[in-house]
Every structure is written in structure tokens, then in C-alpha cells.
Amino acid sequence: MTPVAPAAEPAESATALGLRACERDLDLYLSDAMAVFGTSALGIVHLPRLDASGLARGELRAVASLYQCAQLEKAGLPGFVEALAEKLATGRLVVMMDEGATRLMRYHRGRHERHTAAERRAIYSRLFGGPGFDDPNGAFDGQLLALIQALRPLSGLAPGPAPAHLTTRVAAAGLSLTGGLGGRAAGATRFDAERILAHIQLTIRLLTDADIAGALGGGNPLRLITLHAPHILGEPLDPTPHVRRGVEGAQVLRWLADHLAEVRSGAVPMRTDDPVVNHAWAWEAA
């Protein structure tokens, strides 16, 4: 495949969008799965539950990566590039490009090898609610908000051990969220997350290609989406709040994944200046 050249202007990198953390989530899930199922886990698409007693750390880490992908979907990734390539392929959009057009056409021809927009919606709906799946997890938004709001009061306290009554509230909110996810986090969660993440990374590489970005007026992927969403997607879109909420919310879910045992015990030993408190604040502010 022809290497994709970087844009002249620094673009929103995979690191800036938090995608490296998503890769680590999936590596951790695979490591945990191999600890349970051995090397056979490498070839299993629909993994059984890692822990029959409840949600496992690796499963919730994979959910965190998919939460971030779901928010990037709202930010126009990969949908903006799907629509751009489709319009170019069908002649509904004429843009002066050289190699960039070839790359977009190649991307469009490979669309049947990736999750469709409807398939992605169904995956997100199953975990996070909203339309797309016949049994959506409609309680997720409220449960995540409750966890965020349980963490937020810690930000106003002096650095030190968090009061027990507040950590008990955090544990209760975390337990509710993990209980709502239940067995939804098992199965093909890692497989789906891996494929969707790879698709998003591909669309970022396309939007940071010098020829493609230049033909669209230049700038990083979020600027290009903001500038061209009205005529590519049919409506205005500000991707930045969705990107921020995805990054911060995923960090809260990762923290929860790493403290499942404490959450189940009913109290989470933590400090008021724990980084997760800042992530909760930033999620709410996005």
C-alpha cells in the first residue's frame, strides 16, 4: 500500500485523540483472556466471560475503548471519511487531488471489509444505549453520569485521603454501572473494538495525508470535519466536545476497571487528588 504522507500542518495525532490508550486497553484484555483460556484466546472472536462472577477488568477496559470510539463516531470519525469517499466515488463531489483521490477510492472499495455505520451503531447501542440494537443498554448514560457526579465533589477538597462517605458513594455508582453492563461486555467486544479502532486510525491517516488535507483547505482532521461537515455530512458538526468527552470518559472507565475489587467491597480507598477526579471534571465540562 502506498505510504500516506503527513499533512504540512500538525494534525490531531492518534495520541492526542487518546487512541494509544485504546490500543493498550485491548492488549490488556487479550492478556487477561490468555490468562484464563490460554493461547486459544488468540483465535476466539466471541470470548466467553472472563469471570463468571461478574464484569472483569479486561472486559471493562475494552468497553472503555469502545466508549471512546462511540464518541469519535459522534465527532465524525470514521463517518466523515466514509461520506467523503462515497461522494468522490459516485461523482457527487469534485476535488482537485492527485494521489489522495486514489487513496480515497481504495478506501471506498474496501468498505465491505469493515463494520458499516449501522453495525457500529448496534455495537454502541448494546453497550451505551441509543438506537441501533434491539436491546440497548439504556441505563448507561445515567449510570456514567452518576459516577462522574460521585467523583466531582472530591475536586473541591484539600489533597489527602478522600472521606469515607464520598468513596462509598463512588463505589455504589461504579457498582451500578458495571452491573448494568453485565454480560454485554463479553463476546466479540475486543474483536469489534480492534476493528473499529483500526478503521478510525485509517481515516485519521487519510485526513492527515498532505494531498487530501490540502485539497480540503488544510488543517488537522477536526478542523476539516468542522469546515466541511455541512456539505459532506449534510449538517454542521463541532467534533471537539465529543472528542474530549470520549477521552475523559474512557479514562474514568479505565479507572473503574482497575478498581473493580474495591468497588465491589463497597468503598474505594482513594485520594482527593486522584487523576480520575480531574477526568470526571473534564468530562462534565466538555
PDB file of C-alpha atoms in Angstrom:
ATOM      1  CA  MET A   1       0.000   0.000   0.000  1.00  0.00           C
ATOM      2  CA  THR A   2       1.285   3.478  -0.837  1.00  0.00           C
ATOM      3  CA  PRO A   3       2.542   5.253   2.306  1.00  0.00           C
ATOM      4  CA  VAL A   4       0.357   8.134   3.423  1.00  0.00           C
ATOM      5  CA  ALA A   5       2.285  11.386   3.679  1.00  0.00           C
ATOM      6  CA  PRO A   6       1.757  13.610   6.729  1.00  0.00           C
ATOM      7  CA  ALA A   7      -0.003  16.922   6.331  1.00  0.00           C
ATOM      8  CA  ALA A   8       2.074  20.080   6.376  1.00  0.00           C
ATOM      9  CA  GLU A   9       0.204  21.302   9.462  1.00  0.00           C
ATOM     10  CA  PRO A  10       0.453  19.073  12.549  1.00  0.00           C
ATOM     11  CA  ALA A  11      -2.750  17.070  12.778  1.00  0.00           C
ATOM     12  CA  GLU A  12      -4.675  15.594  15.682  1.00  0.00           C
ATOM     13  CA  SER A  13      -2.493  12.552  16.256  1.00  0.00           C
ATOM     14  CA  ALA A  14      -3.653   9.171  17.488  1.00  0.00           C
ATOM     15  CA  THR A  15      -2.041  10.024  20.819  1.00  0.00           C
ATOM     16  CA  ALA A  16      -3.908  13.349  21.066  1.00  0.00           C
ATOM     17  CA  LEU A  17      -7.192  11.584  20.401  1.00  0.00           C
ATOM     18  CA  GLY A  18      -6.356   9.002  23.061  1.00  0.00           C
ATOM     19  CA  LEU A  19      -6.161   6.090  20.653  1.00  0.00           C
ATOM     20  CA  ARG A  20      -2.889   4.755  22.038  1.00  0.00           C
ATOM     21  CA  ALA A  21      -4.700   4.211  25.333  1.00  0.00           C
ATOM     22  CA  CYS A  22      -7.377   2.266  23.437  1.00  0.00           C
ATOM     23  CA  GLU A  23      -4.699   0.011  21.976  1.00  0.00           C
ATOM     24  CA  ARG A  24      -3.379  -0.647  25.478  1.00  0.00           C
ATOM     25  CA  ASP A  25      -6.913  -1.487  26.631  1.00  0.00           C
ATOM     26  CA  LEU A  26      -7.217  -4.195  24.004  1.00  0.00           C
ATOM     27  CA  ASP A  27      -3.754  -5.578  24.723  1.00  0.00           C
ATOM     28  CA  LEU A  28      -4.699  -5.835  28.393  1.00  0.00           C
ATOM     29  CA  TYR A  29      -7.974  -7.594  27.565  1.00  0.00           C
ATOM     30  CA  LEU A  30      -6.098 -10.114  25.426  1.00  0.00           C
ATOM     31  CA  SER A  31      -3.555 -10.679  28.193  1.00  0.00           C
ATOM     32  CA  ASP A  32      -6.335 -11.291  30.724  1.00  0.00           C
ATOM     33  CA  ALA A  33      -8.141 -13.604  28.293  1.00  0.00           C
ATOM     34  CA  MET A  34      -4.977 -15.634  27.710  1.00  0.00           C
ATOM     35  CA  ALA A  35      -4.556 -15.981  31.465  1.00  0.00           C
ATOM     36  CA  VAL A  36      -7.997 -17.645  31.528  1.00  0.00           C
ATOM     37  CA  PHE A  37      -8.193 -19.502  28.212  1.00  0.00           C
ATOM     38  CA  GLY A  38      -4.541 -19.871  27.247  1.00  0.00           C
ATOM     39  CA  THR A  39      -3.272 -19.198  23.744  1.00  0.00           C
ATOM     40  CA  SER A  40      -6.595 -20.368  22.298  1.00  0.00           C
ATOM     41  CA  ALA A  41      -7.916 -16.901  23.202  1.00  0.00           C
ATOM     42  CA  LEU A  42      -5.912 -15.559  20.259  1.00  0.00           C
ATOM     43  CA  GLY A  43      -8.262 -17.239  17.803  1.00  0.00           C
ATOM     44  CA  ILE A  44     -11.596 -16.710  19.563  1.00  0.00           C
ATOM     45  CA  VAL A  45     -13.806 -13.923  18.232  1.00  0.00           C
ATOM     46  CA  HIS A  46     -16.680 -14.366  20.703  1.00  0.00           C
ATOM     47  CA  LEU A  47     -14.886 -14.757  24.019  1.00  0.00           C
ATOM     48  CA  PRO A  48     -16.816 -16.192  26.970  1.00  0.00           C
ATOM     49  CA  ARG A  49     -16.928 -14.133  30.148  1.00  0.00           C
ATOM     50  CA  LEU A  50     -13.530 -13.934  31.811  1.00  0.00           C
ATOM     51  CA  ASP A  51     -15.082 -14.077  35.279  1.00  0.00           C
ATOM     52  CA  ALA A  52     -18.345 -15.917  35.859  1.00  0.00           C
ATOM     53  CA  SER A  53     -18.999 -13.827  38.975  1.00  0.00           C
ATOM     54  CA  GLY A  54     -19.147 -10.512  37.135  1.00  0.00           C
ATOM     55  CA  LEU A  55     -17.516  -7.999  34.852  1.00  0.00           C
ATOM     56  CA  ALA A  56     -13.752  -8.493  34.517  1.00  0.00           C
ATOM     57  CA  ARG A  57     -11.063  -5.834  34.274  1.00  0.00           C
ATOM     58  CA  GLY A  58     -10.131  -6.657  30.677  1.00  0.00           C
ATOM     59  CA  GLU A  59     -13.756  -6.565  29.553  1.00  0.00           C
ATOM     60  CA  LEU A  60     -14.332  -3.137  31.067  1.00  0.00           C
ATOM     61  CA  ARG A  61     -11.088  -1.894  29.529  1.00  0.00           C
ATOM     62  CA  ALA A  62     -12.402  -2.961  26.112  1.00  0.00           C
ATOM     63  CA  VAL A  63     -15.664  -1.162  26.899  1.00  0.00           C
ATOM     64  CA  ALA A  64     -13.623   1.971  27.666  1.00  0.00           C
ATOM     65  CA  SER A  65     -12.012   1.831  24.232  1.00  0.00           C
ATOM     66  CA  LEU A  66     -15.393   1.347  22.563  1.00  0.00           C
ATOM     67  CA  TYR A  67     -16.832   4.253  24.544  1.00  0.00           C
ATOM     68  CA  GLN A  68     -14.118   6.444  23.100  1.00  0.00           C
ATOM     69  CA  CYS A  69     -14.826   5.086  19.616  1.00  0.00           C
ATOM     70  CA  ALA A  70     -18.537   5.817  20.114  1.00  0.00           C
ATOM     71  CA  GLN A  71     -17.765   9.435  20.964  1.00  0.00           C
ATOM     72  CA  LEU A  72     -15.437   9.705  17.963  1.00  0.00           C
ATOM     73  CA  GLU A  73     -18.350   8.450  15.857  1.00  0.00           C
ATOM     74  CA  LYS A  74     -20.310  11.483  17.062  1.00  0.00           C
ATOM     75  CA  ALA A  75     -17.259  13.588  16.164  1.00  0.00           C
ATOM     76  CA  GLY A  76     -17.378  12.366  12.563  1.00  0.00           C
ATOM     77  CA  LEU A  77     -14.824   9.575  12.640  1.00  0.00           C
ATOM     78  CA  PRO A  78     -14.988   7.458  10.597  1.00  0.00           C
ATOM     79  CA  GLY A  79     -18.313   8.669   9.144  1.00  0.00           C
ATOM     80  CA  PHE A  80     -16.934  11.867   7.605  1.00  0.00           C
ATOM     81  CA  VAL A  81     -14.346   9.970   5.572  1.00  0.00           C
ATOM     82  CA  GLU A  82     -16.906   7.323   4.582  1.00  0.00           C
ATOM     83  CA  ALA A  83     -19.176  10.053   3.218  1.00  0.00           C
ATOM     84  CA  LEU A  84     -16.296  11.930   1.574  1.00  0.00           C
ATOM     85  CA  ALA A  85     -15.055   8.811  -0.217  1.00  0.00           C
ATOM     86  CA  GLU A  86     -18.574   7.786  -1.260  1.00  0.00           C
ATOM     87  CA  LYS A  87     -19.305  11.207  -2.757  1.00  0.00           C
ATOM     88  CA  LEU A  88     -15.997  11.183  -4.587  1.00  0.00           C
ATOM     89  CA  ALA A  89     -16.552   7.643  -5.908  1.00  0.00           C
ATOM     90  CA  THR A  90     -20.055   8.422  -7.179  1.00  0.00           C
ATOM     91  CA  GLY A  91     -19.096  11.726  -8.798  1.00  0.00           C
ATOM     92  CA  ARG A  92     -21.150  13.854  -6.398  1.00  0.00           C
ATOM     93  CA  LEU A  93     -18.013  15.652  -5.250  1.00  0.00           C
ATOM     94  CA  VAL A  94     -15.213  17.009  -7.407  1.00  0.00           C
ATOM     95  CA  VAL A  95     -11.983  17.865  -5.582  1.00  0.00           C
ATOM     96  CA  MET A  96      -8.595  18.548  -7.102  1.00  0.00           C
ATOM     97  CA  MET A  97      -6.372  15.738  -5.794  1.00  0.00           C
ATOM     98  CA  ASP A  98      -3.611  13.531  -7.127  1.00  0.00           C
ATOM     99  CA  GLU A  99      -2.638  10.502  -5.061  1.00  0.00           C
ATOM    100  CA  GLY A 100      -5.178  11.460  -2.408  1.00  0.00           C
ATOM    101  CA  ALA A 101      -8.063  10.589  -4.719  1.00  0.00           C
ATOM    102  CA  THR A 102      -6.538   7.168  -5.370  1.00  0.00           C
ATOM    103  CA  ARG A 103      -6.241   6.529  -1.642  1.00  0.00           C
ATOM    104  CA  LEU A 104      -9.838   7.556  -1.004  1.00  0.00           C
ATOM    105  CA  MET A 105     -11.065   5.345  -3.841  1.00  0.00           C
ATOM    106  CA  ARG A 106      -9.072   2.408  -2.459  1.00  0.00           C
ATOM    107  CA  TYR A 107     -10.587   3.085   0.947  1.00  0.00           C
ATOM    108  CA  HIS A 108     -14.097   3.166  -0.550  1.00  0.00           C
ATOM    109  CA  ARG A 109     -13.581  -0.139  -2.357  1.00  0.00           C
ATOM    110  CA  GLY A 110     -12.597  -1.770   0.931  1.00  0.00           C
ATOM    111  CA  ARG A 111     -15.783  -0.692   2.733  1.00  0.00           C
ATOM    112  CA  HIS A 112     -17.267  -4.217   2.752  1.00  0.00           C
ATOM    113  CA  GLU A 113     -14.312  -5.448   4.827  1.00  0.00           C
ATOM    114  CA  ARG A 114     -15.153  -3.076   7.697  1.00  0.00           C
ATOM    115  CA  HIS A 115     -18.059  -2.568  10.070  1.00  0.00           C
ATOM    116  CA  THR A 116     -20.792  -0.499   8.443  1.00  0.00           C
ATOM    117  CA  ALA A 117     -22.223   2.555  10.175  1.00  0.00           C
ATOM    118  CA  ALA A 118     -25.315   0.518  11.118  1.00  0.00           C
ATOM    119  CA  GLU A 119     -23.180  -2.264  12.590  1.00  0.00           C
ATOM    120  CA  ARG A 120     -21.190   0.236  14.629  1.00  0.00           C
ATOM    121  CA  ARG A 121     -24.407   1.821  15.925  1.00  0.00           C
ATOM    122  CA  ALA A 122     -25.640  -1.599  17.033  1.00  0.00           C
ATOM    123  CA  ILE A 123     -22.390  -2.283  18.905  1.00  0.00           C
ATOM    124  CA  TYR A 124     -22.515   1.079  20.664  1.00  0.00           C
ATOM    125  CA  SER A 125     -26.234   0.756  21.406  1.00  0.00           C
ATOM    126  CA  ARG A 126     -25.754  -2.630  23.037  1.00  0.00           C
ATOM    127  CA  LEU A 127     -23.215  -1.163  25.451  1.00  0.00           C
ATOM    128  CA  PHE A 128     -24.157   2.500  25.790  1.00  0.00           C
ATOM    129  CA  GLY A 129     -27.805   2.780  24.776  1.00  0.00           C
ATOM    130  CA  GLY A 130     -29.358   4.746  21.938  1.00  0.00           C
ATOM    131  CA  PRO A 131     -30.845   3.430  18.684  1.00  0.00           C
ATOM    132  CA  GLY A 132     -29.331   0.580  16.712  1.00  0.00           C
ATOM    133  CA  PHE A 133     -29.732  -2.563  18.844  1.00  0.00           C
ATOM    134  CA  ASP A 134     -32.891  -4.432  19.803  1.00  0.00           C
ATOM    135  CA  ASP A 135     -31.882  -4.479  23.490  1.00  0.00           C
ATOM    136  CA  PRO A 136     -29.954  -1.244  24.116  1.00  0.00           C
ATOM    137  CA  ASN A 137     -28.284  -0.511  27.442  1.00  0.00           C
ATOM    138  CA  GLY A 138     -30.497   2.491  28.060  1.00  0.00           C
ATOM    139  CA  ALA A 139     -29.311   2.976  31.633  1.00  0.00           C
ATOM    140  CA  PHE A 140     -25.653   3.559  30.731  1.00  0.00           C
ATOM    141  CA  ASP A 141     -25.701   7.346  30.292  1.00  0.00           C
ATOM    142  CA  GLY A 142     -27.363   7.886  33.649  1.00  0.00           C
ATOM    143  CA  GLN A 143     -25.043   5.426  35.377  1.00  0.00           C
ATOM    144  CA  LEU A 144     -21.911   7.053  33.952  1.00  0.00           C
ATOM    145  CA  LEU A 145     -23.223  10.490  34.920  1.00  0.00           C
ATOM    146  CA  ALA A 146     -23.868   9.231  38.461  1.00  0.00           C
ATOM    147  CA  LEU A 147     -20.269   8.008  38.695  1.00  0.00           C
ATOM    148  CA  ILE A 148     -18.965  11.325  37.357  1.00  0.00           C
ATOM    149  CA  GLN A 149     -21.082  13.241  39.861  1.00  0.00           C
ATOM    150  CA  ALA A 150     -19.901  10.989  42.688  1.00  0.00           C
ATOM    151  CA  LEU A 151     -16.279  11.782  41.826  1.00  0.00           C
ATOM    152  CA  ARG A 152     -16.744  15.514  41.278  1.00  0.00           C
ATOM    153  CA  PRO A 153     -17.075  16.610  44.962  1.00  0.00           C
ATOM    154  CA  LEU A 154     -13.545  15.326  45.604  1.00  0.00           C
ATOM    155  CA  SER A 155     -12.143  18.093  43.402  1.00  0.00           C
ATOM    156  CA  GLY A 156     -13.089  20.763  45.925  1.00  0.00           C
ATOM    157  CA  LEU A 157     -11.255  19.185  48.853  1.00  0.00           C
ATOM    158  CA  ALA A 158      -7.681  19.636  50.050  1.00  0.00           C
ATOM    159  CA  PRO A 159      -5.230  16.962  48.851  1.00  0.00           C
ATOM    160  CA  GLY A 160      -5.368  13.898  51.046  1.00  0.00           C
ATOM    161  CA  PRO A 161      -7.376  10.725  51.684  1.00  0.00           C
ATOM    162  CA  ALA A 162     -10.939  11.008  50.440  1.00  0.00           C
ATOM    163  CA  PRO A 163     -13.706  10.942  53.084  1.00  0.00           C
ATOM    164  CA  ALA A 164     -15.290   7.526  53.510  1.00  0.00           C
ATOM    165  CA  HIS A 165     -18.824   8.735  52.816  1.00  0.00           C
ATOM    166  CA  LEU A 166     -17.725  10.048  49.406  1.00  0.00           C
ATOM    167  CA  THR A 167     -15.774   6.928  48.444  1.00  0.00           C
ATOM    168  CA  THR A 168     -18.794   4.834  49.416  1.00  0.00           C
ATOM    169  CA  ARG A 169     -20.888   6.900  47.009  1.00  0.00           C
ATOM    170  CA  VAL A 170     -18.261   6.388  44.276  1.00  0.00           C
ATOM    171  CA  ALA A 171     -18.303   2.634  44.881  1.00  0.00           C
ATOM    172  CA  ALA A 172     -22.103   2.487  44.701  1.00  0.00           C
ATOM    173  CA  ALA A 173     -22.159   4.395  41.415  1.00  0.00           C
ATOM    174  CA  GLY A 174     -19.407   2.221  39.965  1.00  0.00           C
ATOM    175  CA  LEU A 175     -21.198  -0.944  41.033  1.00  0.00           C
ATOM    176  CA  SER A 176     -24.391   0.223  39.338  1.00  0.00           C
ATOM    177  CA  LEU A 177     -22.562   0.945  36.080  1.00  0.00           C
ATOM    178  CA  THR A 178     -20.731  -2.378  35.994  1.00  0.00           C
ATOM    179  CA  GLY A 179     -23.908  -4.227  36.894  1.00  0.00           C
ATOM    180  CA  GLY A 180     -25.703  -2.555  34.005  1.00  0.00           C
ATOM    181  CA  LEU A 181     -23.051  -3.692  31.566  1.00  0.00           C
ATOM    182  CA  GLY A 182     -23.145  -7.259  32.890  1.00  0.00           C
ATOM    183  CA  GLY A 183     -22.553  -9.837  30.179  1.00  0.00           C
ATOM    184  CA  ARG A 184     -22.792  -7.209  27.434  1.00  0.00           C
ATOM    185  CA  ALA A 185     -19.039  -6.653  27.681  1.00  0.00           C
ATOM    186  CA  ALA A 186     -18.176 -10.255  26.814  1.00  0.00           C
ATOM    187  CA  GLY A 187     -18.429 -11.872  23.397  1.00  0.00           C
ATOM    188  CA  ALA A 188     -16.948 -10.005  20.436  1.00  0.00           C
ATOM    189  CA  THR A 189     -16.234  -6.775  22.334  1.00  0.00           C
ATOM    190  CA  ARG A 190     -12.472  -6.919  21.849  1.00  0.00           C
ATOM    191  CA  PHE A 191     -12.792  -8.042  18.221  1.00  0.00           C
ATOM    192  CA  ASP A 192     -15.236  -5.232  17.452  1.00  0.00           C
ATOM    193  CA  ALA A 193     -13.137  -2.635  19.266  1.00  0.00           C
ATOM    194  CA  GLU A 194      -9.972  -3.711  17.475  1.00  0.00           C
ATOM    195  CA  ARG A 195     -11.572  -3.454  14.035  1.00  0.00           C
ATOM    196  CA  ILE A 196     -13.346  -0.162  14.694  1.00  0.00           C
ATOM    197  CA  LEU A 197     -10.206   1.347  16.202  1.00  0.00           C
ATOM    198  CA  ALA A 198      -8.172   0.306  13.154  1.00  0.00           C
ATOM    199  CA  HIS A 199     -10.818   1.906  10.926  1.00  0.00           C
ATOM    200  CA  ILE A 200     -10.688   5.183  12.847  1.00  0.00           C
ATOM    201  CA  GLN A 201      -6.897   5.204  12.674  1.00  0.00           C
ATOM    202  CA  LEU A 202      -7.085   4.638   8.919  1.00  0.00           C
ATOM    203  CA  THR A 203      -9.439   7.588   8.472  1.00  0.00           C
ATOM    204  CA  ILE A 204      -7.126   9.797  10.539  1.00  0.00           C
ATOM    205  CA  ARG A 205      -4.221   8.830   8.290  1.00  0.00           C
ATOM    206  CA  LEU A 206      -6.303   9.744   5.260  1.00  0.00           C
ATOM    207  CA  LEU A 207      -7.294  13.115   6.704  1.00  0.00           C
ATOM    208  CA  THR A 208      -3.663  13.851   7.560  1.00  0.00           C
ATOM    209  CA  ASP A 209      -2.498  12.977   4.051  1.00  0.00           C
ATOM    210  CA  ALA A 210      -0.959  16.124   2.556  1.00  0.00           C
ATOM    211  CA  ASP A 211      -2.845  15.806  -0.738  1.00  0.00           C
ATOM    212  CA  ILE A 212      -6.247  15.139   0.840  1.00  0.00           C
ATOM    213  CA  ALA A 213      -5.911  17.720   3.615  1.00  0.00           C
ATOM    214  CA  GLY A 214      -4.589  20.304   1.170  1.00  0.00           C
ATOM    215  CA  ALA A 215      -7.479  19.765  -1.235  1.00  0.00           C
ATOM    216  CA  LEU A 216      -9.902  20.312   1.647  1.00  0.00           C
ATOM    217  CA  GLY A 217      -8.320  23.591   2.675  1.00  0.00           C
ATOM    218  CA  GLY A 218      -5.652  22.350   5.075  1.00  0.00           C
ATOM    219  CA  GLY A 219      -5.679  21.757   8.798  1.00  0.00           C
ATOM    220  CA  ASN A 220      -5.999  18.880  11.202  1.00  0.00           C
ATOM    221  CA  PRO A 221      -8.798  16.290  10.969  1.00  0.00           C
ATOM    222  CA  LEU A 222     -11.087  18.063  13.425  1.00  0.00           C
ATOM    223  CA  ARG A 223     -10.772  21.337  11.532  1.00  0.00           C
ATOM    224  CA  LEU A 224     -11.527  19.572   8.238  1.00  0.00           C
ATOM    225  CA  ILE A 225     -14.610  17.931   9.712  1.00  0.00           C
ATOM    226  CA  THR A 226     -15.840  21.222  11.167  1.00  0.00           C
ATOM    227  CA  LEU A 227     -15.253  23.047   7.889  1.00  0.00           C
ATOM    228  CA  HIS A 228     -16.817  20.514   5.536  1.00  0.00           C
ATOM    229  CA  ALA A 229     -19.453  18.700   7.621  1.00  0.00           C
ATOM    230  CA  PRO A 230     -22.353  20.794   6.240  1.00  0.00           C
ATOM    231  CA  HIS A 231     -21.874  19.581   2.671  1.00  0.00           C
ATOM    232  CA  ILE A 232     -20.246  16.189   3.355  1.00  0.00           C
ATOM    233  CA  LEU A 233     -22.483  15.038   6.230  1.00  0.00           C
ATOM    234  CA  GLY A 234     -25.431  17.307   5.500  1.00  0.00           C
ATOM    235  CA  GLU A 235     -25.320  19.174   8.811  1.00  0.00           C
ATOM    236  CA  PRO A 236     -22.900  21.270  10.876  1.00  0.00           C
ATOM    237  CA  LEU A 237     -20.720  19.431  13.370  1.00  0.00           C
ATOM    238  CA  ASP A 238     -18.332  20.577  16.082  1.00  0.00           C
ATOM    239  CA  PRO A 239     -16.288  17.442  16.828  1.00  0.00           C
ATOM    240  CA  THR A 240     -14.205  18.832  19.685  1.00  0.00           C
ATOM    241  CA  PRO A 241     -16.663  18.303  22.606  1.00  0.00           C
ATOM    242  CA  HIS A 242     -17.246  14.695  21.532  1.00  0.00           C
ATOM    243  CA  VAL A 243     -13.515  14.012  21.293  1.00  0.00           C
ATOM    244  CA  ARG A 244     -12.917  15.481  24.742  1.00  0.00           C
ATOM    245  CA  ARG A 245     -15.808  13.612  26.298  1.00  0.00           C
ATOM    246  CA  GLY A 246     -14.598  10.374  24.741  1.00  0.00           C
ATOM    247  CA  VAL A 247     -11.061  10.788  26.059  1.00  0.00           C
ATOM    248  CA  GLU A 248     -12.142  11.776  29.572  1.00  0.00           C
ATOM    249  CA  GLY A 249     -14.987   9.280  29.882  1.00  0.00           C
ATOM    250  CA  ALA A 250     -12.752   6.439  28.746  1.00  0.00           C
ATOM    251  CA  GLN A 251     -10.245   7.405  31.430  1.00  0.00           C
ATOM    252  CA  VAL A 252     -12.957   7.209  34.086  1.00  0.00           C
ATOM    253  CA  LEU A 253     -13.963   3.757  32.824  1.00  0.00           C
ATOM    254  CA  ARG A 254     -10.326   2.612  32.851  1.00  0.00           C
ATOM    255  CA  TRP A 255     -10.015   3.749  36.436  1.00  0.00           C
ATOM    256  CA  LEU A 256     -13.156   1.806  37.288  1.00  0.00           C
ATOM    257  CA  ALA A 257     -11.782  -1.289  35.530  1.00  0.00           C
ATOM    258  CA  ASP A 258      -8.611  -1.121  37.610  1.00  0.00           C
ATOM    259  CA  HIS A 259     -10.560  -0.778  40.888  1.00  0.00           C
ATOM    260  CA  LEU A 260     -13.306  -3.366  40.430  1.00  0.00           C
ATOM    261  CA  ALA A 261     -12.393  -5.293  43.576  1.00  0.00           C
ATOM    262  CA  GLU A 262     -12.556  -2.173  45.744  1.00  0.00           C
ATOM    263  CA  VAL A 263     -15.838  -1.110  44.144  1.00  0.00           C
ATOM    264  CA  ARG A 264     -17.376  -4.481  44.930  1.00  0.00           C
ATOM    265  CA  SER A 265     -16.200  -4.204  48.528  1.00  0.00           C
ATOM    266  CA  GLY A 266     -18.299  -1.052  48.946  1.00  0.00           C
ATOM    267  CA  ALA A 267     -15.524   1.512  49.388  1.00  0.00           C
ATOM    268  CA  VAL A 268     -12.661   2.707  47.218  1.00  0.00           C
ATOM    269  CA  PRO A 269      -9.526   3.864  49.084  1.00  0.00           C
ATOM    270  CA  MET A 270      -8.532   6.938  47.095  1.00  0.00           C
ATOM    271  CA  ARG A 271      -7.143  10.428  47.417  1.00  0.00           C
ATOM    272  CA  THR A 272      -8.962  13.634  46.651  1.00  0.00           C
ATOM    273  CA  ASP A 273      -6.257  14.492  44.102  1.00  0.00           C
ATOM    274  CA  ASP A 274      -6.516  11.179  42.240  1.00  0.00           C
ATOM    275  CA  PRO A 275      -6.226  11.899  38.469  1.00  0.00           C
ATOM    276  CA  VAL A 276      -9.649  10.322  37.871  1.00  0.00           C
ATOM    277  CA  VAL A 277     -11.218  13.294  39.666  1.00  0.00           C
ATOM    278  CA  ASN A 278      -9.798  15.651  37.038  1.00  0.00           C
ATOM    279  CA  HIS A 279     -11.018  13.339  34.282  1.00  0.00           C
ATOM    280  CA  ALA A 280     -14.521  13.435  35.771  1.00  0.00           C
ATOM    281  CA  TRP A 281     -14.409  17.225  35.931  1.00  0.00           C
ATOM    282  CA  ALA A 282     -13.160  17.478  32.330  1.00  0.00           C
ATOM    283  CA  TRP A 283     -15.853  15.073  31.085  1.00  0.00           C
ATOM    284  CA  GLU A 284     -18.566  17.187  32.662  1.00  0.00           C
ATOM    285  CA  ALA A 285     -17.038  20.389  31.272  1.00  0.00           C
ATOM    286  CA  ALA A 286     -16.760  19.067  27.699  1.00  0.00           C
TER     287      ALA A 286
END
